[in-house]
Amino acid sequence: MATISDVATRAGVSTATVSRALNGKSTVDPALAARVLAAAAELGYRPNGPARNLRRQETAVLALIISDVENPFFTAIARGVEDVAHTAGYSVVLCNSDDEPNKEREYIDVALQERMAGVLLSPTGRGDSAELLSRSRTPAVAVDRPLPNSPGDTVLVDSRLAAEEATEHLAEQGYRRIGCLTGPSGVLTADDRLAGYRDGLRAAGLAESTALVRRSEFKAAGAKQAAHSLLTQDDKPDAVLVANNMMAVGVLEMCVELGLRPGRDIGVVAFDDAPWATLLDPPLTVVAQPAYDMGVVAAQMLLGRISGERGEPTTTTLSAHLVARASSNRA
């Protein structure tokens, strides 16, 4: 098996340069780094993982804590994270918090106990996760939602603007009593989408009404109950903005039970695209979020933080876009 000395000899550099190049340090001249990587590939050299981890006092593993592993939005984020991590020689442990702060805390405790190199998480927004990570000095990046009271690295989508544009789209289609079904109060993405919905109503010159708004958990069952309440009231909406695709499943189930056909009896727009959205009759209008890209950017941020290459914490905000289909078009 080739050694680091063999790689240094083949590349004509010192073993220290080989080490820095293989660990992605920016202090290595790009031409030298390329030479080292080429030599390592030619010799089939692989770093000694256990020895490397002992020196760093960490394992080459990242923890990814998401709120709902069944939600395609979060699985797309996970794929982006895993693609970047695998290329860099890291493994990823996937954890499902169910939006429960106690589960989130348990997984963070495990990540710290196992000396994982870093943590990516979609925070519940409750509990002491930010304080725990800060106290341990473990590199962390928040995805989709920021860590409360923390200036750490964050990757977000401009949910408020996207919700405003989706609401304006419904108004342009001629809908006048537009409702909103969003997530729990205090969860930033839920609150932002409700605020964007209200922005859209104002922009379209439509009146706001608390009777047209419902909140539920970000899951199908809760959304189905909320949709029943919304769609069976005396002055029900003629269109509805739904805060994520799992909630959309519950809303669409209730539409079937009530005999309401999207695009004819009620307009429907939901956050997050999914493979099944185009298979529906009619196809579902969505606010498509760049979930995979969010995972890629978050993983790159975290690896940069682990290597010491990043300076002050930053927030990267990506854009979503409306994909108009028949569920929001008046027949």
XYZ file of C-alpha atoms in Angstrom, residues 29-313:
285
model
C -0.418 26.407 -4.448
C -3.121 25.079 -6.827
C -0.529 23.646 -9.218
C 1.193 21.761 -6.381
C -2.152 20.550 -5.069
C -3.048 19.205 -8.512
C 0.307 17.426 -8.705
C -0.233 15.842 -5.299
C -3.736 14.682 -6.162
C -2.516 13.205 -9.446
C 0.301 11.364 -7.676
C -2.074 10.028 -5.021
C -4.446 8.770 -7.729
C -1.630 7.114 -9.706
C -0.361 5.305 -6.606
C -3.813 4.419 -5.281
C -3.023 6.199 -2.022
C -5.776 6.420 0.590
C -5.358 8.422 3.829
C -5.215 6.411 7.025
C -8.666 7.234 8.382
C -8.180 6.109 12.002
C -4.806 7.858 12.276
C -6.196 11.021 10.738
C -9.141 10.953 13.121
C -6.885 10.477 16.150
C -4.887 13.550 15.165
C -8.010 15.599 14.684
C -9.805 14.054 17.657
C -12.828 13.645 15.384
C -14.398 11.096 13.053
C -14.817 11.766 9.348
C -18.589 11.724 9.795
C -21.195 14.471 9.530
C -24.551 14.431 11.302
C -27.539 15.599 9.261
C -30.590 16.261 11.434
C -33.769 16.929 9.454
C -37.335 17.354 10.637
C -39.096 14.797 8.410
C -37.292 12.087 6.465
C -40.534 11.237 4.611
C -40.737 14.707 3.091
C -39.145 14.738 -0.406
C -37.911 18.281 0.240
C -35.663 17.070 3.056
C -34.555 13.917 1.253
C -33.413 16.109 -1.652
C -31.427 18.230 0.816
C -29.923 15.028 2.207
C -28.862 13.906 -1.255
C -27.086 17.200 -1.886
C -25.277 16.934 1.440
C -24.266 13.324 0.845
C -22.925 13.960 -2.668
C -20.605 16.722 -1.431
C -19.577 14.859 1.730
C -18.788 11.606 -0.070
C -16.584 13.382 -2.589
C -14.655 14.959 0.295
C -14.194 11.613 2.074
C -16.879 12.060 4.733
C -19.802 9.841 5.638
C -23.214 11.206 6.646
C -25.457 9.957 9.453
C -29.100 10.869 8.809
C -31.249 11.707 11.842
C -34.984 12.446 11.918
C -36.061 14.901 14.626
C -39.822 14.911 13.855
C -39.614 18.627 14.711
C -39.266 17.642 18.370
C -36.619 19.599 20.336
C -35.905 16.642 22.655
C -35.092 14.348 19.715
C -32.980 17.077 18.153
C -31.060 17.440 21.430
C -30.528 13.671 21.674
C -29.049 13.510 18.185
C -26.773 16.477 18.839
C -25.596 14.777 22.045
C -24.755 11.642 20.041
C -22.879 13.695 17.428
C -20.791 15.303 20.173
C -20.165 12.041 22.025
C -19.045 10.333 18.819
C -16.830 13.322 17.964
C -18.435 13.804 14.584
C -16.699 16.415 12.484
C -19.748 18.659 12.105
C -23.517 18.979 12.225
C -26.041 20.118 9.632
C -29.576 20.581 10.888
C -32.996 21.930 10.094
C -33.677 23.353 13.563
C -36.950 22.914 15.411
C -36.545 26.502 16.592
C -37.034 25.412 20.193
C -34.666 24.046 22.807
C -30.986 24.735 23.442
C -29.346 23.272 20.332
C -27.582 26.519 19.402
C -26.095 26.899 22.874
C -25.003 23.256 22.972
C -23.232 23.430 19.610
C -21.613 26.767 20.444
C -20.374 25.518 23.803
C -18.828 22.416 22.228
C -17.325 24.470 19.360
C -18.622 21.887 16.931
C -18.910 23.271 13.372
C -22.568 23.516 12.393
C -24.716 24.807 9.534
C -28.468 25.406 9.722
C -30.550 24.515 6.653
C -34.040 25.781 5.761
C -34.413 27.496 9.157
C -31.854 29.438 11.203
C -30.744 28.402 14.660
C -32.491 30.797 17.082
C -30.238 33.350 18.756
C -27.237 32.128 16.787
C -25.107 33.991 14.215
C -23.965 30.706 12.656
C -23.772 29.680 8.992
C -27.222 29.264 7.453
C -28.753 28.284 4.099
C -32.303 29.500 3.490
C -34.883 30.032 0.762
C -36.804 33.296 0.471
C -40.121 31.707 1.473
C -41.875 34.990 2.067
C -41.275 36.321 -1.439
C -42.206 32.962 -2.966
C -45.494 32.866 -1.033
C -46.270 36.418 -2.120
C -45.716 35.513 -5.773
C -47.851 32.361 -5.455
C -50.706 34.364 -3.915
C -50.492 36.992 -6.644
C -50.589 34.192 -9.223
C -53.880 32.940 -7.763
C -55.281 36.472 -7.796
C -54.273 36.883 -11.443
C -56.221 33.721 -12.228
C -59.352 35.413 -10.903
C -59.564 33.924 -7.407
C -60.831 36.404 -4.821
C -61.139 34.506 -1.533
C -57.688 32.994 -1.255
C -56.950 30.925 1.839
C -53.675 29.814 3.399
C -52.852 26.590 5.192
C -49.477 26.936 6.904
C -47.391 25.243 9.593
C -47.088 25.732 13.356
C -46.746 29.212 14.829
C -43.164 30.084 15.744
C -41.626 27.987 12.961
C -39.902 30.489 10.680
C -40.824 28.851 7.372
C -44.492 28.633 8.421
C -44.571 32.228 9.617
C -42.731 33.527 6.547
C -45.132 31.796 4.171
C -48.107 33.250 6.014
C -46.515 36.715 5.894
C -45.835 36.312 2.160
C -49.439 35.236 1.590
C -50.610 38.419 3.299
C -48.139 40.466 1.237
C -49.632 38.933 -1.905
C -53.188 39.742 -0.866
C -52.244 43.379 -0.284
C -50.404 43.568 -3.613
C -53.492 42.202 -5.366
C -55.841 44.546 -3.523
C -57.647 41.696 -1.747
C -58.920 41.831 1.810
C -57.289 39.752 4.538
C -59.412 37.528 6.765
C -58.355 35.324 9.679
C -61.238 33.030 8.690
C -59.243 32.058 5.594
C -56.117 30.962 7.489
C -55.435 27.649 9.209
C -52.333 26.212 10.879
C -51.380 22.587 11.409
C -48.313 20.395 11.732
C -46.279 20.053 8.533
C -47.838 16.642 7.810
C -50.718 15.240 5.768
C -52.966 14.193 8.667
C -52.987 17.578 10.390
C -53.394 19.408 7.095
C -56.364 17.232 6.153
C -58.176 18.185 9.357
C -57.316 21.856 8.880
C -58.510 21.707 5.260
C -61.832 20.215 6.377
C -62.336 23.143 8.748
C -61.368 25.652 6.064
C -63.335 24.174 3.170
C -66.595 23.402 4.969
C -67.166 26.809 6.551
C -70.012 28.958 5.236
C -67.809 31.474 3.433
C -65.105 29.101 2.241
C -62.135 30.096 0.060
C -62.117 29.682 -3.697
C -58.336 28.974 -3.670
C -55.718 27.928 -1.148
C -51.955 28.248 -0.712
C -50.482 25.218 1.070
C -47.183 25.490 2.933
C -45.527 22.193 1.899
C -46.055 19.073 -0.191
C -46.848 16.747 2.718
C -49.637 19.114 3.751
C -50.765 19.222 0.118
C -51.444 15.471 0.258
C -53.895 16.025 3.121
C -55.526 18.991 1.390
C -55.986 17.062 -1.858
C -57.444 14.076 0.027
C -60.004 16.387 1.616
C -60.817 17.930 -1.763
C -61.628 14.442 -3.065
C -63.839 13.690 -0.054
C -65.700 16.990 -0.462
C -66.054 16.605 -4.226
C -63.938 19.688 -4.983
C -61.889 19.540 -8.170
C -58.684 21.640 -8.188
C -58.598 24.073 -11.085
C -62.405 24.075 -11.346
C -63.988 24.284 -7.909
C -60.903 25.486 -6.042
C -57.451 26.724 -6.963
C -54.515 24.995 -5.263
C -50.829 25.956 -5.040
C -48.402 24.092 -2.774
C -44.818 24.642 -1.728
C -42.289 22.038 -2.964
C -42.324 20.121 -6.205
C -42.499 16.324 -6.170
C -42.428 13.612 -8.852
C -46.113 12.862 -8.266
C -47.208 16.490 -8.736
C -47.360 16.137 -12.541
C -49.190 12.801 -12.331
C -52.243 14.254 -10.630
C -55.390 15.157 -12.538
C -55.066 18.069 -12.843
C -51.291 18.512 -12.311
C -50.413 20.498 -9.195
C -49.085 24.053 -9.322
C -46.066 24.316 -7.000
C -43.500 26.669 -5.556
C -40.330 24.755 -6.433
C -37.534 25.163 -3.892
C -33.891 24.326 -4.761
C -33.661 21.618 -2.087
C -30.720 19.713 -3.598
C -28.753 22.935 -4.047
C -29.467 23.850 -0.436
C -27.854 20.586 0.658
C -24.848 21.151 -1.587
C -24.252 24.699 -0.368
C -24.745 23.720 3.291
C -22.289 20.827 3.037
C -19.703 23.025 1.325
C -20.120 25.611 4.080
C -19.666 22.984 6.779
C -16.561 21.446 5.209
C -15.078 24.919 4.885
C -15.802 25.553 8.547
C -14.255 22.202 9.545
C -11.078 22.919 7.579
C -10.765 26.398 9.080
C -11.096 28.071 5.689
C -14.192 30.127 6.516
C -14.201 33.434 8.353
C -17.278 35.165 9.755
C -20.571 33.208 9.670
